[in-house]
């Protein structure tokens, strides 16, 4: 199977996982990216079995609406059973790096609300130690240089993502060379820098279930 087929397989596995738990009042949180897009396409086949979705980006909202899936604002949603999203990297504890598509802040907010976070990824995303993928950090524009200096102080090499503005009107610094031995601690340290909106480490709230697409089929990993 090629990478696209692995993404489609994990997307379908996620639909199969959540489908038995959905009812007419259910709200599904939906992530962003190419794997999440496969999930949206598979979710459309069962759109009559749940109430609505909450999108983690404008792009995801558009794709959901294109399939005729009702999209709600997160503030209108008191309870969400599942959030399904891809990742740039996952370790075996289901700590993640996310934000390759720049939607990390909204993704982290929707994931925080959901009871269960199902991460879907092909096997290339599973790593022993996080950090080969540059860590995205969303930054308020006027704080860019200050935050970059602080990130250098933490041992990273921040690079301003060119020609990119987040859905929240902010910038992204992609941080190379971070030694991510303690993802929870680093997530907290970076978030404490004034001007940082959030960073792409999902360790304080890791995934609950990782559905990993491999050449031997979809594997389920829990922390
Ligand atoms: C977007 C994300 C994505 O989940 C991550 O970049 C993975 O994307 P893809 O499924 O296209 O590999 O965090 O902000």
PDB file of C-alpha atoms and ligand atoms in Angstrom:
ATOM      1  CA  UNK A   1       0.000   0.000   0.000  1.00  0.00           C
ATOM      2  CA  UNK A   2       1.225   3.503  -0.726  1.00  0.00           C
ATOM      3  CA  UNK A   3       0.988   6.377   1.773  1.00  0.00           C
ATOM      4  CA  UNK A   4      -2.364   7.619   0.416  1.00  0.00           C
ATOM      5  CA  UNK A   5      -3.874   4.143   0.751  1.00  0.00           C
ATOM      6  CA  UNK A   6      -2.556   3.892   4.323  1.00  0.00           C
ATOM      7  CA  UNK A   7      -4.213   7.246   5.119  1.00  0.00           C
ATOM      8  CA  UNK A   8      -7.514   6.055   3.654  1.00  0.00           C
ATOM      9  CA  UNK A   9      -7.275   2.820   5.648  1.00  0.00           C
ATOM     10  CA  UNK A  10      -6.767   4.607   8.974  1.00  0.00           C
ATOM     11  CA  UNK A  11      -9.507   7.101   8.127  1.00  0.00           C
ATOM     12  CA  UNK A  12     -11.962   4.262   7.551  1.00  0.00           C
ATOM     13  CA  UNK A  13     -10.723   2.540  10.728  1.00  0.00           C
ATOM     14  CA  UNK A  14     -11.490   5.737  12.675  1.00  0.00           C
ATOM     15  CA  UNK A  15     -15.015   5.859  11.253  1.00  0.00           C
ATOM     16  CA  UNK A  16     -15.491   2.189  12.142  1.00  0.00           C
ATOM     17  CA  UNK A  17     -14.202   2.908  15.660  1.00  0.00           C
ATOM     18  CA  UNK A  18     -16.525   5.824  16.402  1.00  0.00           C
ATOM     19  CA  UNK A  19     -19.632   4.738  14.453  1.00  0.00           C
ATOM     20  CA  UNK A  20     -21.063   2.370  17.106  1.00  0.00           C
ATOM     21  CA  UNK A  21     -20.927   5.205  19.682  1.00  0.00           C
ATOM     22  CA  UNK A  22     -22.692   7.878  17.623  1.00  0.00           C
ATOM     23  CA  UNK A  23     -26.329   8.918  17.881  1.00  0.00           C
ATOM     24  CA  UNK A  24     -28.490  11.765  16.576  1.00  0.00           C
ATOM     25  CA  UNK A  25     -27.106  14.162  19.245  1.00  0.00           C
ATOM     26  CA  UNK A  26     -23.425  13.347  18.725  1.00  0.00           C
ATOM     27  CA  UNK A  27     -20.879  15.981  17.743  1.00  0.00           C
ATOM     28  CA  UNK A  28     -17.616  14.872  16.109  1.00  0.00           C
ATOM     29  CA  UNK A  29     -14.491  17.030  16.292  1.00  0.00           C
ATOM     30  CA  UNK A  30     -12.496  16.961  13.068  1.00  0.00           C
ATOM     31  CA  UNK A  31      -8.822  17.754  12.509  1.00  0.00           C
ATOM     32  CA  UNK A  32      -6.888  19.230   9.611  1.00  0.00           C
ATOM     33  CA  UNK A  33      -4.566  17.874   6.952  1.00  0.00           C
ATOM     34  CA  UNK A  34      -4.463  15.196   4.275  1.00  0.00           C
ATOM     35  CA  UNK A  35      -5.214  12.308   6.665  1.00  0.00           C
ATOM     36  CA  UNK A  36      -8.045  14.260   8.286  1.00  0.00           C
ATOM     37  CA  UNK A  37      -9.385  14.935   4.777  1.00  0.00           C
ATOM     38  CA  UNK A  38      -9.574  11.165   4.187  1.00  0.00           C
ATOM     39  CA  UNK A  39     -11.461  10.907   7.478  1.00  0.00           C
ATOM     40  CA  UNK A  40     -13.934  13.607   6.399  1.00  0.00           C
ATOM     41  CA  UNK A  41     -14.595  11.773   3.139  1.00  0.00           C
ATOM     42  CA  UNK A  42     -15.227   8.504   5.011  1.00  0.00           C
ATOM     43  CA  UNK A  43     -17.311  10.263   7.683  1.00  0.00           C
ATOM     44  CA  UNK A  44     -19.622  11.600   4.976  1.00  0.00           C
ATOM     45  CA  UNK A  45     -20.865   8.040   4.400  1.00  0.00           C
ATOM     46  CA  UNK A  46     -22.360   7.982   7.918  1.00  0.00           C
ATOM     47  CA  UNK A  47     -23.423  11.643   8.116  1.00  0.00           C
ATOM     48  CA  UNK A  48     -27.039  10.743   8.926  1.00  0.00           C
ATOM     49  CA  UNK A  49     -26.000   8.951  12.136  1.00  0.00           C
ATOM     50  CA  UNK A  50     -24.759  12.028  14.044  1.00  0.00           C
ATOM     51  CA  UNK A  51     -25.802  15.634  14.581  1.00  0.00           C
ATOM     52  CA  UNK A  52     -22.847  17.771  13.523  1.00  0.00           C
ATOM     53  CA  UNK A  53     -19.099  18.325  13.413  1.00  0.00           C
ATOM     54  CA  UNK A  54     -16.760  20.930  14.888  1.00  0.00           C
ATOM     55  CA  UNK A  55     -13.905  21.897  12.569  1.00  0.00           C
ATOM     56  CA  UNK A  56     -10.332  22.651  13.628  1.00  0.00           C
ATOM     57  CA  UNK A  57      -9.734  24.948  10.638  1.00  0.00           C
ATOM     58  CA  UNK A  58     -11.504  26.916   7.935  1.00  0.00           C
ATOM     59  CA  UNK A  59     -10.301  24.367   5.348  1.00  0.00           C
ATOM     60  CA  UNK A  60     -11.825  21.489   7.298  1.00  0.00           C
ATOM     61  CA  UNK A  61     -15.092  23.401   7.769  1.00  0.00           C
ATOM     62  CA  UNK A  62     -15.284  23.913   4.001  1.00  0.00           C
ATOM     63  CA  UNK A  63     -14.669  20.242   3.252  1.00  0.00           C
ATOM     64  CA  UNK A  64     -17.242  19.110   5.835  1.00  0.00           C
ATOM     65  CA  UNK A  65     -19.841  21.514   4.443  1.00  0.00           C
ATOM     66  CA  UNK A  66     -19.030  20.327   0.930  1.00  0.00           C
ATOM     67  CA  UNK A  67     -20.160  16.866   2.024  1.00  0.00           C
ATOM     68  CA  UNK A  68     -23.367  18.297   3.507  1.00  0.00           C
ATOM     69  CA  UNK A  69     -22.181  17.767   7.097  1.00  0.00           C
ATOM     70  CA  UNK A  70     -23.542  20.325   9.553  1.00  0.00           C
ATOM     71  CA  UNK A  71     -20.680  22.357  11.146  1.00  0.00           C
ATOM     72  CA  UNK A  72     -21.122  23.987  14.565  1.00  0.00           C
ATOM     73  CA  UNK A  73     -19.058  26.578  16.429  1.00  0.00           C
ATOM     74  CA  UNK A  74     -17.218  24.999  19.344  1.00  0.00           C
ATOM     75  CA  UNK A  75     -18.850  27.470  21.751  1.00  0.00           C
ATOM     76  CA  UNK A  76     -22.242  26.000  20.881  1.00  0.00           C
ATOM     77  CA  UNK A  77     -21.153  22.506  21.876  1.00  0.00           C
ATOM     78  CA  UNK A  78     -21.345  21.371  25.516  1.00  0.00           C
ATOM     79  CA  UNK A  79     -20.055  17.855  24.910  1.00  0.00           C
ATOM     80  CA  UNK A  80     -17.988  16.067  22.281  1.00  0.00           C
ATOM     81  CA  UNK A  81     -17.307  12.346  22.395  1.00  0.00           C
ATOM     82  CA  UNK A  82     -14.575  12.136  19.756  1.00  0.00           C
ATOM     83  CA  UNK A  83     -11.918  14.254  18.109  1.00  0.00           C
ATOM     84  CA  UNK A  84     -10.194  12.639  15.111  1.00  0.00           C
ATOM     85  CA  UNK A  85      -7.037  14.137  13.621  1.00  0.00           C
ATOM     86  CA  UNK A  86      -3.702  13.317  12.015  1.00  0.00           C
ATOM     87  CA  UNK A  87      -0.225  14.134  13.325  1.00  0.00           C
ATOM     88  CA  UNK A  88       3.238  14.960  12.072  1.00  0.00           C
ATOM     89  CA  UNK A  89       4.882  12.664  14.628  1.00  0.00           C
ATOM     90  CA  UNK A  90       3.754  10.378  17.448  1.00  0.00           C
ATOM     91  CA  UNK A  91       5.850   8.583  20.036  1.00  0.00           C
ATOM     92  CA  UNK A  92       4.728   5.318  21.623  1.00  0.00           C
ATOM     93  CA  UNK A  93       3.173   7.242  24.543  1.00  0.00           C
ATOM     94  CA  UNK A  94       0.967   9.025  21.964  1.00  0.00           C
ATOM     95  CA  UNK A  95       2.633  12.379  22.599  1.00  0.00           C
ATOM     96  CA  UNK A  96       2.371  14.203  19.291  1.00  0.00           C
ATOM     97  CA  UNK A  97       3.881  16.921  17.189  1.00  0.00           C
ATOM     98  CA  UNK A  98       1.164  18.659  15.187  1.00  0.00           C
ATOM     99  CA  UNK A  99       0.841  21.856  13.214  1.00  0.00           C
ATOM    100  CA  UNK A 100       2.508  20.986   9.932  1.00  0.00           C
ATOM    101  CA  UNK A 101      -0.628  22.440   8.365  1.00  0.00           C
ATOM    102  CA  UNK A 102      -0.589  25.399  10.764  1.00  0.00           C
ATOM    103  CA  UNK A 103      -3.885  24.574  12.503  1.00  0.00           C
ATOM    104  CA  UNK A 104      -2.304  23.577  15.823  1.00  0.00           C
ATOM    105  CA  UNK A 105      -4.082  26.052  18.094  1.00  0.00           C
ATOM    106  CA  UNK A 106      -7.619  25.231  17.010  1.00  0.00           C
ATOM    107  CA  UNK A 107      -6.687  21.544  16.910  1.00  0.00           C
ATOM    108  CA  UNK A 108      -5.463  21.716  20.495  1.00  0.00           C
ATOM    109  CA  UNK A 109      -8.612  23.513  21.628  1.00  0.00           C
ATOM    110  CA  UNK A 110     -10.972  21.008  20.003  1.00  0.00           C
ATOM    111  CA  UNK A 111      -8.883  18.098  21.311  1.00  0.00           C
ATOM    112  CA  UNK A 112      -9.121  19.569  24.825  1.00  0.00           C
ATOM    113  CA  UNK A 113     -12.913  19.503  24.681  1.00  0.00           C
ATOM    114  CA  UNK A 114     -13.234  15.961  23.342  1.00  0.00           C
ATOM    115  CA  UNK A 115     -13.624  12.996  25.628  1.00  0.00           C
ATOM    116  CA  UNK A 116     -11.527  10.773  23.324  1.00  0.00           C
ATOM    117  CA  UNK A 117      -8.817  11.912  20.909  1.00  0.00           C
ATOM    118  CA  UNK A 118      -8.297   9.400  18.095  1.00  0.00           C
ATOM    119  CA  UNK A 119      -5.108  10.073  16.149  1.00  0.00           C
ATOM    120  CA  UNK A 120      -4.849   8.633  12.636  1.00  0.00           C
ATOM    121  CA  UNK A 121      -1.517   8.334  10.862  1.00  0.00           C
ATOM    122  CA  UNK A 122       0.501   6.215   8.501  1.00  0.00           C
ATOM    123  CA  UNK A 123       3.452   4.301   9.957  1.00  0.00           C
ATOM    124  CA  UNK A 124       6.011   6.910   8.847  1.00  0.00           C
ATOM    125  CA  UNK A 125       4.727   9.158  11.667  1.00  0.00           C
ATOM    126  CA  UNK A 126       5.658   6.822  14.540  1.00  0.00           C
ATOM    127  CA  UNK A 127       9.028   7.754  16.100  1.00  0.00           C
ATOM    128  CA  UNK A 128      11.018   6.789  19.181  1.00  0.00           C
ATOM    129  CA  UNK A 129      11.732  10.399  20.165  1.00  0.00           C
ATOM    130  CA  UNK A 130       9.832  13.448  18.930  1.00  0.00           C
ATOM    131  CA  UNK A 131      11.701  16.229  17.198  1.00  0.00           C
ATOM    132  CA  UNK A 132      12.900  15.256  13.738  1.00  0.00           C
ATOM    133  CA  UNK A 133       9.843  17.120  12.465  1.00  0.00           C
ATOM    134  CA  UNK A 134      10.306  20.852  13.190  1.00  0.00           C
ATOM    135  CA  UNK A 135       8.060  21.927  16.047  1.00  0.00           C
ATOM    136  CA  UNK A 136       5.463  24.535  14.957  1.00  0.00           C
ATOM    137  CA  UNK A 137       4.859  27.443  17.336  1.00  0.00           C
ATOM    138  CA  UNK A 138       2.005  29.904  16.701  1.00  0.00           C
ATOM    139  CA  UNK A 139       3.083  33.432  17.602  1.00  0.00           C
ATOM    140  CA  UNK A 140       1.392  36.842  17.846  1.00  0.00           C
ATOM    141  CA  UNK A 141       2.998  38.811  14.956  1.00  0.00           C
ATOM    142  CA  UNK A 142       4.571  41.611  17.045  1.00  0.00           C
ATOM    143  CA  UNK A 143       6.266  39.037  19.314  1.00  0.00           C
ATOM    144  CA  UNK A 144       7.944  37.085  16.510  1.00  0.00           C
ATOM    145  CA  UNK A 145      11.552  38.164  17.088  1.00  0.00           C
ATOM    146  CA  UNK A 146      11.291  38.070  20.872  1.00  0.00           C
ATOM    147  CA  UNK A 147       9.807  34.558  20.838  1.00  0.00           C
ATOM    148  CA  UNK A 148      12.442  33.428  18.317  1.00  0.00           C
ATOM    149  CA  UNK A 149      15.246  34.599  20.663  1.00  0.00           C
ATOM    150  CA  UNK A 150      13.645  32.735  23.578  1.00  0.00           C
ATOM    151  CA  UNK A 151      13.363  29.569  21.460  1.00  0.00           C
ATOM    152  CA  UNK A 152      17.058  29.829  20.608  1.00  0.00           C
ATOM    153  CA  UNK A 153      17.634  30.020  24.379  1.00  0.00           C
ATOM    154  CA  UNK A 154      15.812  26.694  24.701  1.00  0.00           C
ATOM    155  CA  UNK A 155      18.196  25.117  22.187  1.00  0.00           C
ATOM    156  CA  UNK A 156      16.088  25.392  19.032  1.00  0.00           C
ATOM    157  CA  UNK A 157      16.566  26.961  15.632  1.00  0.00           C
ATOM    158  CA  UNK A 158      13.331  28.790  14.804  1.00  0.00           C
ATOM    159  CA  UNK A 159      12.470  29.481  11.168  1.00  0.00           C
ATOM    160  CA  UNK A 160       9.654  31.888  10.267  1.00  0.00           C
ATOM    161  CA  UNK A 161       7.166  30.031   8.006  1.00  0.00           C
ATOM    162  CA  UNK A 162       7.006  32.301   4.971  1.00  0.00           C
ATOM    163  CA  UNK A 163       3.766  33.453   3.322  1.00  0.00           C
ATOM    164  CA  UNK A 164       1.650  31.795   5.976  1.00  0.00           C
ATOM    165  CA  UNK A 165      -0.960  33.323   8.302  1.00  0.00           C
ATOM    166  CA  UNK A 166      -2.951  31.076  10.632  1.00  0.00           C
ATOM    167  CA  UNK A 167      -6.762  31.077  10.768  1.00  0.00           C
ATOM    168  CA  UNK A 168      -6.278  33.189  13.915  1.00  0.00           C
ATOM    169  CA  UNK A 169      -4.240  35.860  12.079  1.00  0.00           C
ATOM    170  CA  UNK A 170      -0.902  34.842  13.586  1.00  0.00           C
ATOM    171  CA  UNK A 171       2.509  33.576  12.427  1.00  0.00           C
ATOM    172  CA  UNK A 172       4.233  30.212  12.699  1.00  0.00           C
ATOM    173  CA  UNK A 173       7.824  29.614  13.774  1.00  0.00           C
ATOM    174  CA  UNK A 174       9.032  26.100  12.875  1.00  0.00           C
ATOM    175  CA  UNK A 175      11.638  25.097  15.420  1.00  0.00           C
ATOM    176  CA  UNK A 176      14.396  22.735  14.279  1.00  0.00           C
ATOM    177  CA  UNK A 177      16.857  20.809  16.391  1.00  0.00           C
ATOM    178  CA  UNK A 178      14.867  20.586  19.626  1.00  0.00           C
ATOM    179  CA  UNK A 179      15.902  17.809  21.972  1.00  0.00           C
ATOM    180  CA  UNK A 180      12.437  16.663  23.034  1.00  0.00           C
ATOM    181  CA  UNK A 181      13.227  14.261  25.864  1.00  0.00           C
ATOM    182  CA  UNK A 182      10.405  15.546  28.078  1.00  0.00           C
ATOM    183  CA  UNK A 183       7.545  16.631  25.759  1.00  0.00           C
ATOM    184  CA  UNK A 184       5.198  17.649  28.583  1.00  0.00           C
ATOM    185  CA  UNK A 185       7.770  19.933  30.170  1.00  0.00           C
ATOM    186  CA  UNK A 186       8.847  21.478  26.858  1.00  0.00           C
ATOM    187  CA  UNK A 187       5.232  22.085  25.858  1.00  0.00           C
ATOM    188  CA  UNK A 188       4.726  24.018  29.084  1.00  0.00           C
ATOM    189  CA  UNK A 189       8.004  25.937  28.828  1.00  0.00           C
ATOM    190  CA  UNK A 190       7.302  27.142  25.286  1.00  0.00           C
ATOM    191  CA  UNK A 191       3.715  28.084  26.092  1.00  0.00           C
ATOM    192  CA  UNK A 192       4.998  30.274  28.933  1.00  0.00           C
ATOM    193  CA  UNK A 193       6.920  32.542  26.543  1.00  0.00           C
ATOM    194  CA  UNK A 194       4.979  35.776  26.216  1.00  0.00           C
ATOM    195  CA  UNK A 195       3.627  36.108  22.694  1.00  0.00           C
ATOM    196  CA  UNK A 196       3.286  32.372  22.079  1.00  0.00           C
ATOM    197  CA  UNK A 197      -0.292  31.350  21.369  1.00  0.00           C
ATOM    198  CA  UNK A 198       0.498  27.666  21.589  1.00  0.00           C
ATOM    199  CA  UNK A 199       2.983  25.107  20.314  1.00  0.00           C
ATOM    200  CA  UNK A 200       2.508  21.887  18.386  1.00  0.00           C
ATOM    201  CA  UNK A 201       3.429  19.524  21.201  1.00  0.00           C
ATOM    202  CA  UNK A 202       0.379  17.560  22.284  1.00  0.00           C
ATOM    203  CA  UNK A 203       1.746  15.996  25.473  1.00  0.00           C
ATOM    204  CA  UNK A 204      -0.318  17.604  28.256  1.00  0.00           C
ATOM    205  CA  UNK A 205      -3.259  16.189  26.309  1.00  0.00           C
ATOM    206  CA  UNK A 206      -1.875  13.369  24.171  1.00  0.00           C
ATOM    207  CA  UNK A 207      -3.994  11.155  21.921  1.00  0.00           C
ATOM    208  CA  UNK A 208      -5.977   8.407  23.627  1.00  0.00           C
ATOM    209  CA  UNK A 209      -5.820   6.030  20.688  1.00  0.00           C
ATOM    210  CA  UNK A 210      -3.465   5.914  17.709  1.00  0.00           C
ATOM    211  CA  UNK A 211      -4.714   4.108  14.606  1.00  0.00           C
ATOM    212  CA  UNK A 212      -1.559   3.475  12.630  1.00  0.00           C
ATOM    213  CA  UNK A 213      -1.650   2.451   8.981  1.00  0.00           C
ATOM    214  CA  UNK A 214       1.002  -0.187   8.251  1.00  0.00           C
ATOM    215  CA  UNK A 215       1.654  -2.575   5.394  1.00  0.00           C
ATOM    216  CA  UNK A 216       0.305  -5.355   7.657  1.00  0.00           C
ATOM    217  CA  UNK A 217      -2.943  -3.480   8.299  1.00  0.00           C
ATOM    218  CA  UNK A 218      -4.182  -0.876  10.786  1.00  0.00           C
ATOM    219  CA  UNK A 219      -2.670  -1.228  14.254  1.00  0.00           C
ATOM    220  CA  UNK A 220      -4.257   0.220  17.409  1.00  0.00           C
ATOM    221  CA  UNK A 221      -1.932   1.751  19.985  1.00  0.00           C
ATOM    222  CA  UNK A 222      -2.899   3.130  23.378  1.00  0.00           C
ATOM    223  CA  UNK A 223      -0.562   4.888  25.774  1.00  0.00           C
TER     224      UNK A 223
HETATM  225  C1  LIG B   1      -2.260  20.272  10.761  1.00  0.00           C
HETATM  226  C2  LIG B   1      -1.794  19.062  11.455  1.00  0.00           C
HETATM  227  C3  LIG B   1      -1.885  17.767  10.728  1.00  0.00           C
HETATM  228  O1  LIG B   1      -2.586  16.863  11.502  1.00  0.00           O
HETATM  229  C4  LIG B   1      -0.510  17.236  10.484  1.00  0.00           C
HETATM  230  O2  LIG B   1       0.243  18.213   9.810  1.00  0.00           O
HETATM  231  C5  LIG B   1      -0.557  15.959   9.657  1.00  0.00           C
HETATM  232  O3  LIG B   1      -0.990  16.239   8.368  1.00  0.00           O
HETATM  233  P1  LIG B   1      -1.100  15.126   7.257  1.00  0.00           P
HETATM  234  O4  LIG B   1      -2.225  14.232   7.655  1.00  0.00           O
HETATM  235  O5  LIG B   1      -1.375  15.907   5.992  1.00  0.00           O
HETATM  236  O6  LIG B   1       0.214  14.406   7.192  1.00  0.00           O
HETATM  237  O7  LIG B   1      -1.350  19.077  12.564  1.00  0.00           O
HETATM  238  O8  LIG B   1      -2.038  21.420  11.527  1.00  0.00           O
END
